[in-house]
Amino acid sequence: MSATGTTPPGIRVLIADDQPLVRRGLSLILSPDPAFEVVGEAGDGAQAVALARRLRPDVVVMDIRMPVLDGVAATEQLAEAVPGCRVLALSTFDLDEYVVGALRAGAYGFLPKDSSPEELGAAIRTVHAGEAVVAPRLLTRLISTYVRAPRGAPPVLTGVDGLTPREVEVWRLMATGLDNAGIARALDISASTVKNHITGIFDKLAVRDRAQAVIAAYESGLVTAGSTAAVPRPGR
């Protein structure tokens, strides 16, 4: 309840899934919680985009594999048409190449369909707050499986796109699956310094979040499948 004594409005959620039972189940999970307001349900990606244009939800819980327009294409269209709306992608499988496409297109994260109701609620809150919902190591497994540098691409040089040597180190460690605390330990710097470096990396690479930065690292050849989070030499 707010300081004025009124209950703050819930997070407006649109559910998009081609299976009616799944849509109804998600709605029944969220509706009793005053933190959420389910404003609509869509059976395919085209319908999800149309409803989002009209209803202006805060978050779209988006199934990746749908008819007419899949979740990847729908996410891309939403990023252009309703930029204030954030997408949480749903996938039946932890490793799904369509999820990588959705992250590229602008989804703020993804959740396996076998997640618990508590995990779903927490993920929607996190996405609504503008943060990514992907466990760092799961993100790395996913992207390393489906993203490759172009054949014959030259190795990435220190300072690419204006990054400093330290930012390149942070970017590499991020891409190998370390969270901010792990990066701070590896480089013997503070977590706040890591956060500042990551903000600079996002700006210089013109990416929106961690997922897109990791995709860029694999596409550029900075890291490759099977890379491990080796500790860089100190002193840079």
Tab-separated table of C-alpha atoms in Angstrom:
chain	number	residue	atom	x	y	z
A	1	MET	CA	0.000	0.000	0.000
A	2	SER	CA	1.316	3.442	-0.878
A	3	ALA	CA	1.780	6.397	1.474
A	4	THR	CA	-1.602	7.716	0.337
A	5	GLY	CA	-3.313	4.556	1.566
A	6	THR	CA	-4.139	3.248	-1.888
A	7	THR	CA	-2.927	-0.003	-3.387
A	8	PRO	CA	-0.409	0.654	-6.180
A	9	PRO	CA	-1.425	-0.669	-9.582
A	10	GLY	CA	-0.203	-4.118	-10.498
A	11	ILE	CA	2.273	-4.905	-13.254
A	12	ARG	CA	0.228	-5.130	-16.445
A	13	VAL	CA	0.945	-8.512	-18.048
A	14	LEU	CA	0.004	-9.848	-21.481
A	15	ILE	CA	0.309	-13.620	-21.941
A	16	ALA	CA	1.143	-14.985	-25.400
A	17	ASP	CA	1.080	-18.749	-25.981
A	18	ASP	CA	-0.519	-20.870	-28.675
A	19	GLN	CA	-1.805	-23.420	-26.149
A	20	PRO	CA	-5.048	-22.289	-24.443
A	21	LEU	CA	-4.398	-24.413	-21.361
A	22	VAL	CA	-0.976	-22.835	-20.882
A	23	ARG	CA	-2.404	-19.336	-21.244
A	24	ARG	CA	-5.146	-20.090	-18.765
A	25	GLY	CA	-2.711	-21.694	-16.340
A	26	LEU	CA	-0.379	-18.700	-16.393
A	27	SER	CA	-3.304	-16.353	-15.936
A	28	LEU	CA	-4.599	-18.359	-12.961
A	29	ILE	CA	-1.140	-18.244	-11.396
A	30	LEU	CA	-0.774	-14.481	-11.735
A	31	SER	CA	-4.312	-13.122	-11.318
A	32	PRO	CA	-4.732	-13.782	-7.557
A	33	ASP	CA	-1.600	-11.759	-6.810
A	34	PRO	CA	-2.376	-8.010	-6.554
A	35	ALA	CA	1.148	-7.317	-7.814
A	36	PHE	CA	-0.010	-8.389	-11.285
A	37	GLU	CA	-2.866	-7.516	-13.609
A	38	VAL	CA	-3.358	-9.862	-16.556
A	39	VAL	CA	-4.666	-7.513	-19.238
A	40	GLY	CA	-4.954	-9.951	-22.124
A	41	GLU	CA	-4.101	-13.272	-23.733
A	42	ALA	CA	-2.843	-13.926	-27.265
A	43	GLY	CA	-2.691	-17.185	-29.200
A	44	ASP	CA	0.066	-16.196	-31.644
A	45	GLY	CA	2.748	-13.584	-32.126
A	46	ALA	CA	0.751	-11.365	-34.480
A	47	GLN	CA	-2.113	-11.213	-32.000
A	48	ALA	CA	0.365	-10.457	-29.199
A	49	VAL	CA	1.747	-7.459	-31.102
A	50	ALA	CA	-1.721	-6.170	-31.921
A	51	LEU	CA	-2.916	-6.512	-28.324
A	52	ALA	CA	0.242	-4.925	-26.954
A	53	ARG	CA	-0.239	-1.920	-29.230
A	54	ARG	CA	-3.747	-1.477	-27.871
A	55	LEU	CA	-3.376	-2.516	-24.223
A	56	ARG	CA	0.160	-1.214	-23.530
A	57	PRO	CA	1.189	-3.939	-21.046
A	58	ASP	CA	4.304	-3.549	-18.912
A	59	VAL	CA	5.457	-7.112	-19.581
A	60	VAL	CA	4.629	-9.677	-22.260
A	61	VAL	CA	5.180	-13.303	-21.238
A	62	MET	CA	5.977	-14.620	-24.709
A	63	ASP	CA	6.112	-18.227	-25.879
A	64	ILE	CA	8.944	-18.558	-28.393
A	65	ARG	CA	7.430	-21.111	-30.784
A	66	MET	CA	4.025	-19.948	-32.018
A	67	PRO	CA	2.168	-19.985	-35.345
A	68	VAL	CA	1.476	-17.027	-37.656
A	69	LEU	CA	4.288	-14.979	-36.087
A	70	ASP	CA	6.775	-16.651	-33.752
A	71	GLY	CA	7.968	-15.151	-30.490
A	72	VAL	CA	11.246	-13.925	-31.974
A	73	ALA	CA	9.609	-11.888	-34.732
A	74	ALA	CA	6.928	-10.668	-32.316
A	75	THR	CA	9.596	-9.513	-29.854
A	76	GLU	CA	11.380	-7.613	-32.609
A	77	GLN	CA	8.160	-5.883	-33.643
A	78	LEU	CA	7.303	-5.011	-30.033
A	79	ALA	CA	10.728	-3.439	-29.495
A	80	GLU	CA	9.850	-1.008	-32.301
A	81	ALA	CA	6.112	-0.546	-31.765
A	82	VAL	CA	5.854	-0.598	-27.952
A	83	PRO	CA	9.371	0.170	-26.653
A	84	GLY	CA	8.217	0.550	-23.060
A	85	CYS	CA	6.942	-3.042	-23.041
A	86	ARG	CA	9.387	-5.704	-21.842
A	87	VAL	CA	9.375	-9.280	-23.065
A	88	LEU	CA	9.974	-12.363	-20.931
A	89	ALA	CA	10.453	-15.286	-23.311
A	90	LEU	CA	9.172	-18.745	-22.422
A	91	SER	CA	10.762	-21.907	-23.788
A	92	THR	CA	10.076	-25.601	-23.336
A	93	PHE	CA	13.822	-26.262	-23.420
A	94	ASP	CA	16.734	-24.680	-21.540
A	95	LEU	CA	18.805	-24.704	-24.731
A	96	ASP	CA	16.727	-23.312	-27.583
A	97	GLU	CA	18.160	-21.402	-30.545
A	98	TYR	CA	14.927	-19.415	-30.751
A	99	VAL	CA	15.672	-17.978	-27.303
A	100	VAL	CA	18.949	-16.543	-28.600
A	101	GLY	CA	16.957	-14.909	-31.395
A	102	ALA	CA	14.541	-13.425	-28.876
A	103	LEU	CA	17.404	-12.028	-26.777
A	104	ARG	CA	18.913	-10.499	-29.903
A	105	ALA	CA	15.521	-9.033	-30.777
A	106	GLY	CA	15.180	-7.355	-27.388
A	107	ALA	CA	13.734	-9.826	-24.865
A	108	TYR	CA	14.866	-9.071	-21.334
A	109	GLY	CA	15.313	-12.727	-20.472
A	110	PHE	CA	13.834	-16.175	-20.662
A	111	LEU	CA	12.292	-18.761	-18.406
A	112	PRO	CA	11.832	-22.497	-18.993
A	113	LYS	CA	8.172	-23.533	-19.007
A	114	ASP	CA	8.747	-25.940	-16.133
A	115	SER	CA	9.623	-23.047	-13.792
A	116	SER	CA	7.647	-22.704	-10.571
A	117	PRO	CA	4.924	-20.073	-10.027
A	118	GLU	CA	7.289	-18.308	-7.628
A	119	GLU	CA	10.006	-18.181	-10.288
A	120	LEU	CA	7.534	-16.817	-12.833
A	121	GLY	CA	6.423	-14.029	-10.502
A	122	ALA	CA	9.994	-13.132	-9.596
A	123	ALA	CA	11.025	-13.086	-13.262
A	124	ILE	CA	8.188	-10.741	-14.228
A	125	ARG	CA	9.101	-8.375	-11.392
A	126	THR	CA	12.747	-8.414	-12.452
A	127	VAL	CA	11.965	-7.776	-16.115
A	128	HIS	CA	9.566	-4.987	-15.152
A	129	ALA	CA	12.414	-3.376	-13.195
A	130	GLY	CA	14.496	-3.337	-16.373
A	131	GLU	CA	16.881	-6.110	-15.399
A	132	ALA	CA	17.762	-9.282	-17.287
A	133	VAL	CA	16.379	-12.677	-16.276
A	134	VAL	CA	18.990	-15.182	-17.370
A	135	ALA	CA	21.333	-17.048	-15.038
A	136	PRO	CA	24.842	-16.070	-16.243
A	137	ARG	CA	26.107	-19.636	-16.723
A	138	LEU	CA	22.880	-20.767	-18.411
A	139	LEU	CA	23.112	-17.739	-20.678
A	140	THR	CA	26.669	-18.691	-21.625
A	141	ARG	CA	25.709	-22.324	-22.339
A	142	LEU	CA	22.821	-21.177	-24.488
A	143	ILE	CA	24.753	-18.640	-26.523
A	144	SER	CA	27.898	-20.737	-26.926
A	145	THR	CA	25.722	-23.512	-28.383
A	146	TYR	CA	24.032	-21.393	-31.034
A	147	VAL	CA	26.220	-18.333	-31.691
A	148	ARG	CA	29.439	-18.459	-33.688
A	149	ALA	CA	31.786	-15.844	-35.158
A	150	PRO	CA	31.623	-15.645	-38.957
A	151	ARG	CA	33.921	-18.153	-40.653
A	152	GLY	CA	37.360	-16.627	-41.127
A	153	ALA	CA	36.668	-13.671	-38.818
A	154	PRO	CA	39.863	-12.089	-37.459
A	155	PRO	CA	40.505	-12.268	-33.705
A	156	VAL	CA	39.194	-9.425	-31.605
A	157	LEU	CA	41.839	-6.832	-30.774
A	158	THR	CA	42.132	-5.097	-27.421
A	159	GLY	CA	40.353	-1.751	-27.597
A	160	VAL	CA	37.700	-2.937	-30.061
A	161	ASP	CA	34.992	-0.307	-30.499
A	162	GLY	CA	36.842	1.985	-28.126
A	163	LEU	CA	36.914	-0.427	-25.188
A	164	THR	CA	39.848	-0.104	-22.817
A	165	PRO	CA	41.996	-3.192	-22.069
A	166	ARG	CA	40.255	-3.534	-18.693
A	167	GLU	CA	36.811	-3.338	-20.296
A	168	VAL	CA	37.810	-6.076	-22.746
A	169	GLU	CA	38.829	-8.257	-19.774
A	170	VAL	CA	35.495	-7.617	-18.061
A	171	TRP	CA	33.614	-8.325	-21.307
A	172	ARG	CA	35.477	-11.611	-21.785
A	173	LEU	CA	34.815	-12.774	-18.225
A	174	MET	CA	31.151	-11.780	-18.520
A	175	ALA	CA	30.898	-13.843	-21.704
A	176	THR	CA	32.430	-16.918	-20.053
A	177	GLY	CA	29.665	-16.973	-17.445
A	178	LEU	CA	30.916	-15.025	-14.450
A	179	ASP	CA	28.503	-12.784	-12.603
A	180	ASN	CA	29.594	-9.372	-11.291
A	181	ALA	CA	30.887	-10.791	-8.018
A	182	GLY	CA	32.923	-13.420	-9.869
A	183	ILE	CA	34.397	-10.805	-12.195
A	184	ALA	CA	35.310	-8.642	-9.199
A	185	ARG	CA	37.135	-11.560	-7.555
A	186	ALA	CA	38.929	-12.523	-10.759
A	187	LEU	CA	40.216	-9.003	-11.358
A	188	ASP	CA	40.642	-8.055	-7.675
A	189	ILE	CA	38.440	-4.995	-8.036
A	190	SER	CA	35.230	-3.913	-6.346
A	191	ALA	CA	31.776	-4.956	-7.511
A	192	SER	CA	30.876	-1.292	-8.052
A	193	THR	CA	33.889	-0.891	-10.337
A	194	VAL	CA	32.758	-3.946	-12.307
A	195	LYS	CA	29.309	-2.416	-12.660
A	196	ASN	CA	30.829	0.833	-13.959
A	197	HIS	CA	32.918	-1.082	-16.493
A	198	ILE	CA	29.856	-3.014	-17.675
A	199	THR	CA	27.900	0.209	-18.155
A	200	GLY	CA	30.735	1.512	-20.320
A	201	ILE	CA	30.845	-1.753	-22.285
A	202	PHE	CA	27.116	-1.590	-23.000
A	203	ASP	CA	27.426	1.999	-24.230
A	204	LYS	CA	30.441	1.359	-26.456
A	205	LEU	CA	29.075	-1.852	-27.966
A	206	ALA	CA	25.610	-0.284	-28.374
A	207	VAL	CA	23.968	-3.219	-26.599
A	208	ARG	CA	21.124	-3.014	-24.140
A	209	ASP	CA	21.954	-5.684	-21.595
A	210	ARG	CA	24.168	-8.571	-20.539
A	211	ALA	CA	22.579	-11.063	-22.911
A	212	GLN	CA	23.259	-8.898	-25.952
A	213	ALA	CA	26.829	-8.229	-24.754
A	214	VAL	CA	27.500	-11.968	-24.451
A	215	ILE	CA	26.041	-12.608	-27.905
A	216	ALA	CA	28.328	-9.865	-29.281
A	217	ALA	CA	31.351	-11.514	-27.621
A	218	TYR	CA	30.680	-14.826	-29.357
A	219	GLU	CA	29.823	-13.219	-32.683
A	220	SER	CA	33.030	-11.181	-32.612
A	221	GLY	CA	35.231	-14.149	-31.744
A	222	LEU	CA	36.329	-12.685	-28.407
A	223	VAL	CA	35.280	-15.976	-26.840
A	224	THR	CA	34.408	-19.325	-28.374
A	225	ALA	CA	32.407	-22.356	-27.310
A	226	GLY	CA	34.202	-24.081	-24.468
A	227	SER	CA	35.947	-20.936	-23.236
A	228	THR	CA	36.552	-20.870	-19.492
A	229	ALA	CA	36.781	-17.948	-17.149
A	230	ALA	CA	40.564	-17.847	-16.874
A	231	VAL	CA	41.831	-15.144	-14.514
A	232	PRO	CA	43.602	-12.405	-16.495
A	233	ARG	CA	47.062	-11.194	-15.515
A	234	PRO	CA	46.765	-8.431	-12.894
A	235	GLY	CA	48.093	-4.950	-13.264
A	236	ARG	CA	46.200	-3.691	-16.291
